[in-house]
Coordinates of C-alpha atoms in Angstrom, one line a residue:
K14 CA -126.8 88.2 36.5
L15 CA -123.7 89.8 35.0
D16 CA -123.1 89.8 31.2
R17 CA -120.2 87.8 29.8
E18 CA -118.0 90.9 29.1
T19 CA -118.4 92.3 32.6
R20 CA -117.5 88.9 34.1
K21 CA -114.4 88.8 31.9
Q22 CA -113.3 92.4 32.9
F23 CA -113.8 91.5 36.6
E24 CA -111.5 88.5 36.2
L25 CA -108.9 90.6 34.3
S26 CA -108.9 93.2 37.2
L27 CA -107.7 90.6 39.7
V28 CA -104.0 90.7 40.6
D29 CA -103.9 87.3 42.2
N30 CA -106.0 84.2 42.7
E31 CA -107.5 85.2 46.0
V32 CA -111.2 85.7 46.1
P33 CA -111.9 89.4 46.8
D34 CA -114.3 90.5 49.5
F35 CA -117.8 91.7 48.9
N36 CA -116.9 95.4 49.1
E37 CA -114.2 95.1 46.5
F38 CA -116.6 93.4 44.2
L39 CA -119.1 96.3 44.6
E40 CA -116.3 98.8 43.9
F41 CA -115.5 97.0 40.7
L42 CA -119.2 97.1 39.6
E43 CA -119.2 100.9 40.3
R44 CA -116.1 101.4 38.1
R45 CA -117.5 99.2 35.4
Y46 CA -120.7 101.1 35.4
Q47 CA -118.8 104.4 35.0
I48 CA -116.7 103.0 32.1
L49 CA -119.6 101.7 30.2
N50 CA -121.5 105.0 30.6
A51 CA -118.4 106.9 29.4
I52 CA -118.1 104.9 26.2
G53 CA -121.8 105.0 25.5
R54 CA -122.7 101.4 26.1
N55 CA -125.7 100.0 28.0
V56 CA -125.0 98.2 31.3
P57 CA -126.7 94.8 31.1
F58 CA -126.8 93.9 34.8
K59 CA -129.4 94.0 37.5
S60 CA -129.3 95.7 40.9
K61 CA -125.8 95.4 42.2
H62 CA -126.8 94.7 45.7
S63 CA -129.2 91.8 44.9
D64 CA -127.3 90.0 42.3
A65 CA -123.7 90.7 43.4
H66 CA -124.2 88.5 46.4
E67 CA -125.5 85.7 44.2
Q68 CA -122.6 86.1 41.9
M69 CA -120.0 85.8 44.7
N70 CA -121.0 82.2 45.2
K71 CA -119.8 81.4 41.7
T72 CA -116.6 83.3 41.5
K73 CA -114.1 80.7 42.6
S74 CA -114.6 78.7 39.4
L75 CA -113.9 81.8 37.4
F76 CA -110.7 83.0 38.9
V77 CA -108.4 80.1 38.0
K78 CA -109.1 80.6 34.3
S79 CA -108.8 84.3 34.1
S80 CA -105.6 84.2 32.1
N81 CA -107.4 82.5 29.3
F82 CA -109.5 85.5 28.5
T83 CA -108.5 88.3 26.2
K84 CA -108.9 92.0 26.9
S85 CA -111.5 93.8 24.7
C86 CA -110.3 96.9 22.8
I87 CA -111.4 100.2 24.3
L88 CA -111.1 101.9 20.9
C89 CA -112.7 99.7 18.3
K90 CA -114.8 97.8 20.9
D91 CA -113.7 94.5 19.4
D92 CA -114.0 91.7 22.1
S93 CA -111.7 89.4 20.1
Q94 CA -108.6 91.6 20.3
S95 CA -106.7 93.6 22.9
L96 CA -105.6 97.2 22.6
H97 CA -102.1 96.5 21.4
K98 CA -103.4 94.7 18.4
C99 CA -105.8 97.5 17.4
D100 CA -105.0 99.1 14.0
Q101 CA -106.4 102.5 15.2
F102 CA -104.2 102.4 18.3
F103 CA -101.1 101.3 16.3
H104 CA -101.4 104.3 13.9
F105 CA -101.4 106.8 16.8
S106 CA -98.2 108.6 17.5
P107 CA -96.4 107.3 20.7
Q108 CA -97.6 110.5 22.5
K109 CA -101.2 109.9 21.5
R110 CA -101.0 106.2 22.6
Y111 CA -99.6 107.3 25.9
E112 CA -102.4 109.8 26.4
T113 CA -105.0 107.2 25.4
V114 CA -103.7 104.7 28.0
R115 CA -103.6 107.3 30.8
E116 CA -107.1 108.7 30.0
N117 CA -108.6 105.2 30.2
H118 CA -106.7 104.3 33.4
L119 CA -104.9 101.4 31.8
C120 CA -101.6 99.8 32.8
L121 CA -98.7 101.5 31.2
N122 CA -96.8 98.2 31.0
C123 CA -99.2 95.7 29.6
L124 CA -102.2 97.9 28.7
G125 CA -104.4 96.0 31.1
F126 CA -107.2 97.2 33.3
H127 CA -105.1 97.7 36.4
K128 CA -102.4 100.0 37.7
V129 CA -98.8 99.5 36.6
T130 CA -97.8 99.0 40.2
Q131 CA -100.1 95.9 40.2
C132 CA -98.8 94.6 36.9
K133 CA -97.5 91.0 37.0
S134 CA -96.1 91.0 33.5
K135 CA -92.4 90.3 33.3
H136 CA -92.1 92.1 30.0
S137 CA -90.8 95.7 29.7
C138 CA -90.1 98.1 26.8
F139 CA -88.2 96.4 24.0
H140 CA -86.4 99.7 23.2
C141 CA -85.3 101.0 26.5
K142 CA -86.2 98.2 29.0
A143 CA -88.2 100.7 31.1
R144 CA -91.5 99.7 32.8
H145 CA -93.8 100.7 29.9
H146 CA -95.2 99.0 26.8
S147 CA -93.0 99.1 23.7
L148 CA -95.8 100.9 21.8
L149 CA -95.6 103.8 24.3
H150 CA -91.8 104.3 23.8
R151 CA -90.9 107.8 22.7
P152 CA -87.2 107.9 21.5
Q153 CA -85.0 110.5 23.0
L154 CA -83.1 112.6 20.5
Y155 CA -79.4 113.0 20.7
I156 CA -78.4 116.6 21.2
V157 CA -74.9 117.9 20.4
N158 CA -73.6 120.5 22.8
D159 CA -71.4 123.5 21.9
D160 CA -68.3 121.4 22.7
S161 CA -69.5 118.9 19.9
S162 CA -69.8 116.0 22.4
P163 CA -73.1 114.1 22.1
S164 CA -75.3 113.8 25.1
L165 CA -78.9 112.8 25.8
N166 CA -81.1 115.8 26.4
A167 CA -82.8 114.1 29.3
S168 CA -82.6 116.8 32.0
S169 CA -84.4 119.5 30.0
T170 CA -87.1 117.1 28.6
P171 CA -89.8 115.9 30.9
A172 CA -90.5 112.2 30.8
D173 CA -94.0 112.7 29.4
A174 CA -93.0 115.3 26.8
T175 CA -91.8 114.9 23.2
P176 CA -88.2 116.1 22.7
D177 CA -87.8 119.4 20.8
T178 CA -85.9 118.6 17.6
S179 CA -85.2 122.2 16.9
S180 CA -82.2 122.1 19.2
L181 CA -80.6 119.3 17.2
S182 CA -77.5 120.8 15.6
N183 CA -74.0 120.0 14.4
V184 CA -74.7 116.3 14.0
S185 CA -72.8 114.0 11.7
P186 CA -75.4 111.8 10.0
L187 CA -73.3 110.5 7.1
T188 CA -71.5 107.2 7.2
S189 CA -67.7 107.1 7.1
Y190 CA -66.3 105.1 4.2
F191 CA -62.9 103.3 4.4
V192 CA -61.7 102.6 0.8
T193 CA -58.3 101.6 -0.5
Q194 CA -57.1 100.6 -3.9
K195 CA -57.3 96.9 -3.0
K196 CA -60.4 96.8 -0.9
R197 CA -64.0 98.0 -1.0
A198 CA -66.4 98.4 1.9
I199 CA -69.7 96.7 2.3
L200 CA -72.1 98.7 4.6
A201 CA -75.0 97.2 6.5
T202 CA -78.3 97.6 4.6
S203 CA -81.7 96.2 5.2
V204 CA -85.1 96.0 3.6
V205 CA -87.6 97.7 6.0
Y206 CA -91.3 98.3 5.8
V207 CA -92.7 101.8 6.5
L208 CA -96.2 103.1 7.2
D209 CA -97.3 105.7 4.7
K210 CA -99.9 108.5 5.3
S211 CA -102.9 106.2 4.9
G212 CA -101.4 103.5 7.2
S213 CA -100.5 101.2 4.3
I214 CA -97.1 99.4 4.4
R215 CA -94.4 100.4 1.8
K216 CA -91.1 98.7 1.3
G217 CA -87.9 100.7 1.5
R218 CA -84.1 100.2 1.7
A219 CA -82.3 101.4 4.8
L220 CA -78.7 101.9 5.6
L221 CA -77.9 101.0 9.3
D222 CA -75.3 103.5 10.5
L223 CA -74.1 103.5 14.1
G224 CA -72.1 106.6 13.4
S225 CA -75.1 108.7 12.7
M226 CA -76.7 110.8 15.5
C227 CA -80.0 111.2 13.6
N228 CA -82.2 109.3 11.2
L229 CA -82.5 110.4 7.5
M230 CA -85.1 109.9 4.8
A231 CA -84.7 110.7 1.1
S232 CA -87.2 113.4 0.0
D233 CA -88.6 111.3 -2.9
F234 CA -89.3 108.4 -0.5
A235 CA -91.1 110.8 1.9
N236 CA -93.2 112.0 -1.1
T237 CA -94.0 108.4 -2.0
L238 CA -95.2 107.8 1.6
G239 CA -97.2 111.1 1.5
L240 CA -95.9 112.0 4.9
K241 CA -96.5 115.4 6.5
K242 CA -93.3 117.4 6.5
E243 CA -92.7 119.7 9.5
K244 CA -90.7 122.9 8.8
I245 CA -87.3 123.0 10.6
N246 CA -84.0 124.7 10.1
I247 CA -81.2 122.5 11.4
P248 CA -77.5 122.7 10.3
V249 CA -76.1 119.2 9.7
S250 CA -72.5 118.3 9.0
G251 CA -71.3 115.3 7.0
I252 CA -68.0 114.1 5.6
S253 CA -65.2 116.7 6.0
D254 CA -67.5 118.8 8.2
T255 CA -69.4 119.9 5.0
A256 CA -72.5 121.6 6.5
F257 CA -76.0 122.1 5.0
N258 CA -79.3 123.1 6.5
V259 CA -82.1 120.6 6.8
K260 CA -85.5 122.2 6.2
R261 CA -88.0 119.4 6.7
K262 CA -88.7 116.6 9.2
S263 CA -91.2 113.7 9.0
T264 CA -92.3 111.0 11.4
S265 CA -93.1 107.4 10.5
T266 CA -93.2 103.9 11.8
I267 CA -90.8 101.2 10.5
L268 CA -91.5 97.4 10.8
N269 CA -89.7 94.2 10.0
S270 CA -91.2 91.6 7.6
D271 CA -93.2 89.7 10.1
G272 CA -94.4 92.6 12.1
S273 CA -92.8 91.4 15.3
F274 CA -90.8 94.7 15.6
S275 CA -91.9 98.3 15.1
A276 CA -90.5 101.7 16.0
T277 CA -91.8 105.2 15.4
L278 CA -88.9 107.5 14.5
D279 CA -88.3 111.1 13.5
F280 CA -86.5 111.5 10.1
L281 CA -84.6 114.5 8.8
V282 CA -85.7 114.8 5.1
I283 CA -82.9 115.5 2.7
P284 CA -82.7 115.3 -1.1
K285 CA -80.4 112.3 -1.2
I286 CA -78.7 110.2 1.5
T287 CA -75.9 108.7 -0.6
D288 CA -75.2 107.5 -4.2
L289 CA -76.2 104.0 -5.3
M290 CA -75.0 101.5 -2.8
P291 CA -72.8 99.6 -3.6
S292 CA -71.5 101.7 -6.5
T293 CA -70.9 98.6 -8.6
S294 CA -72.0 95.0 -8.3
I295 CA -70.2 92.7 -5.8
D296 CA -69.1 89.3 -6.9
L297 CA -70.9 86.8 -4.7
E298 CA -68.2 84.2 -5.4
E299 CA -66.0 86.1 -3.0
I300 CA -68.5 85.8 -0.2
K301 CA -69.6 82.4 1.1
I302 CA -72.9 83.1 2.9
P303 CA -74.4 80.0 4.6
S304 CA -77.6 78.9 3.0
Y305 CA -79.6 79.0 6.3
V306 CA -78.9 82.7 6.8
K307 CA -81.9 85.0 6.1
L308 CA -80.5 88.2 4.8
A309 CA -82.0 91.6 5.8
D310 CA -81.2 92.8 2.3
P311 CA -81.1 89.9 -0.2
N312 CA -79.8 92.1 -3.0
F313 CA -77.1 93.8 -1.0
F314 CA -74.6 93.1 -3.7
L315 CA -76.5 95.0 -6.4
P316 CA -76.3 98.8 -6.8
A317 CA -79.5 100.4 -5.5
K318 CA -80.7 103.6 -3.9
V319 CA -81.0 104.1 -0.2
D320 CA -84.3 105.4 1.1
L321 CA -83.6 105.7 4.8
L322 CA -80.7 105.9 7.2
I323 CA -81.3 104.5 10.6
G324 CA -78.8 105.9 13.1
A325 CA -77.5 105.3 16.6
E326 CA -80.9 106.0 18.2
L327 CA -82.2 102.6 17.2
F328 CA -79.1 100.7 16.2
F329 CA -78.5 98.7 19.3
S330 CA -82.2 98.0 19.8
I331 CA -82.4 96.0 16.5
L332 CA -79.4 93.8 17.2
K333 CA -79.8 90.2 18.1
G334 CA -77.3 87.6 19.4
N335 CA -76.0 85.7 16.4
R336 CA -72.8 86.9 14.6
L337 CA -70.8 85.1 12.0
C338 CA -67.4 86.0 10.6
I339 CA -66.7 85.4 6.9
N340 CA -63.3 85.4 5.2
N341 CA -61.9 87.1 8.2
S342 CA -63.1 90.5 6.9
L343 CA -66.9 90.4 6.8
I344 CA -69.4 90.2 9.7
L345 CA -72.9 88.7 9.4
Q346 CA -74.8 90.3 12.3
E347 CA -78.3 89.1 13.1
T348 CA -80.9 91.8 13.6
V349 CA -84.7 92.0 13.9
F350 CA -84.7 92.5 10.1
G351 CA -82.5 89.5 9.3
H352 CA -78.7 89.2 9.0
V353 CA -76.9 92.3 7.7
L354 CA -73.4 92.1 6.1
S355 CA -70.6 94.6 6.7
G356 CA -66.9 94.7 6.3
T357 CA -64.5 94.7 3.3
V358 CA -63.9 92.6 0.2
E359 CA -61.1 92.6 -2.3
G360 CA -61.5 95.0 -5.2
K361 CA -61.3 98.7 -6.0
Q362 CA -64.3 100.9 -5.3
E363 CA -64.8 104.5 -6.6
I364 CA -66.9 106.9 -4.6

């Protein structure tokens, strides 16, 4: 007689509702035996030849309910959760997650116990829509060529390799400000949650900047997170082509408030991203925000420091469908973090 977990894994291995033949069932038992031996667990079933035939008489009633079972985690051995919900797996780097999935012969798309070519899931990567799980996504870095035109360094970077950030140069990470004597700009900011060195969640404030070719993190925030800083030497240009060299880079994962979205990003670490934003308080009487709107940064109107800058690499992945226009000069754009506000309001701003 097969144990409950082995029965469950057998049903999860099926790609349709047809009853497999006897030889296919024996092949599954052989694979299951090898997996259990590899992870150091005992195999609680009897002789495969004597009991497998008896089990085949009972399989039809099992197949139709296979979708109701959950996949046990190969890392923490918890039968109540699947791999994508495992804290240990979540805290791996995207490269380490990919290697774990490949080493355990799991599906790259749904992390199930079958090949990706047999996967029936209609879901694909949230970030790039490719046929792999969102937790396996490794963002490509934008490289600026000698002619200063941005391009994806896809041809020189293998699909299974992590891009080399040392070739990132002459990028323009800082936001452009449009300020007149009568108007002041409101730039899109959001509260985000960031994983620190120990895996705990810290709150930070991010500027969302489509015009930036890289992601930035303030050095004091990186210190608060306790992140490892990799030594680099990258020339970066900002407003008026003022150049400076970035000496450190860190990697961390950002999440939204309910955990439904996460992304692991490389950040260039610099002393300060910008001054307080906004520079002075904004009068909310000038802005009529609907009461039902959930703001990504509820205190956007109060001067506060910026901990992170999230650039073009992730910008379009966080956008959602709803957009509202306010006073013909402001846009409320829905994102995975909530609605962000950008545009102009009346009043003088000094920068």
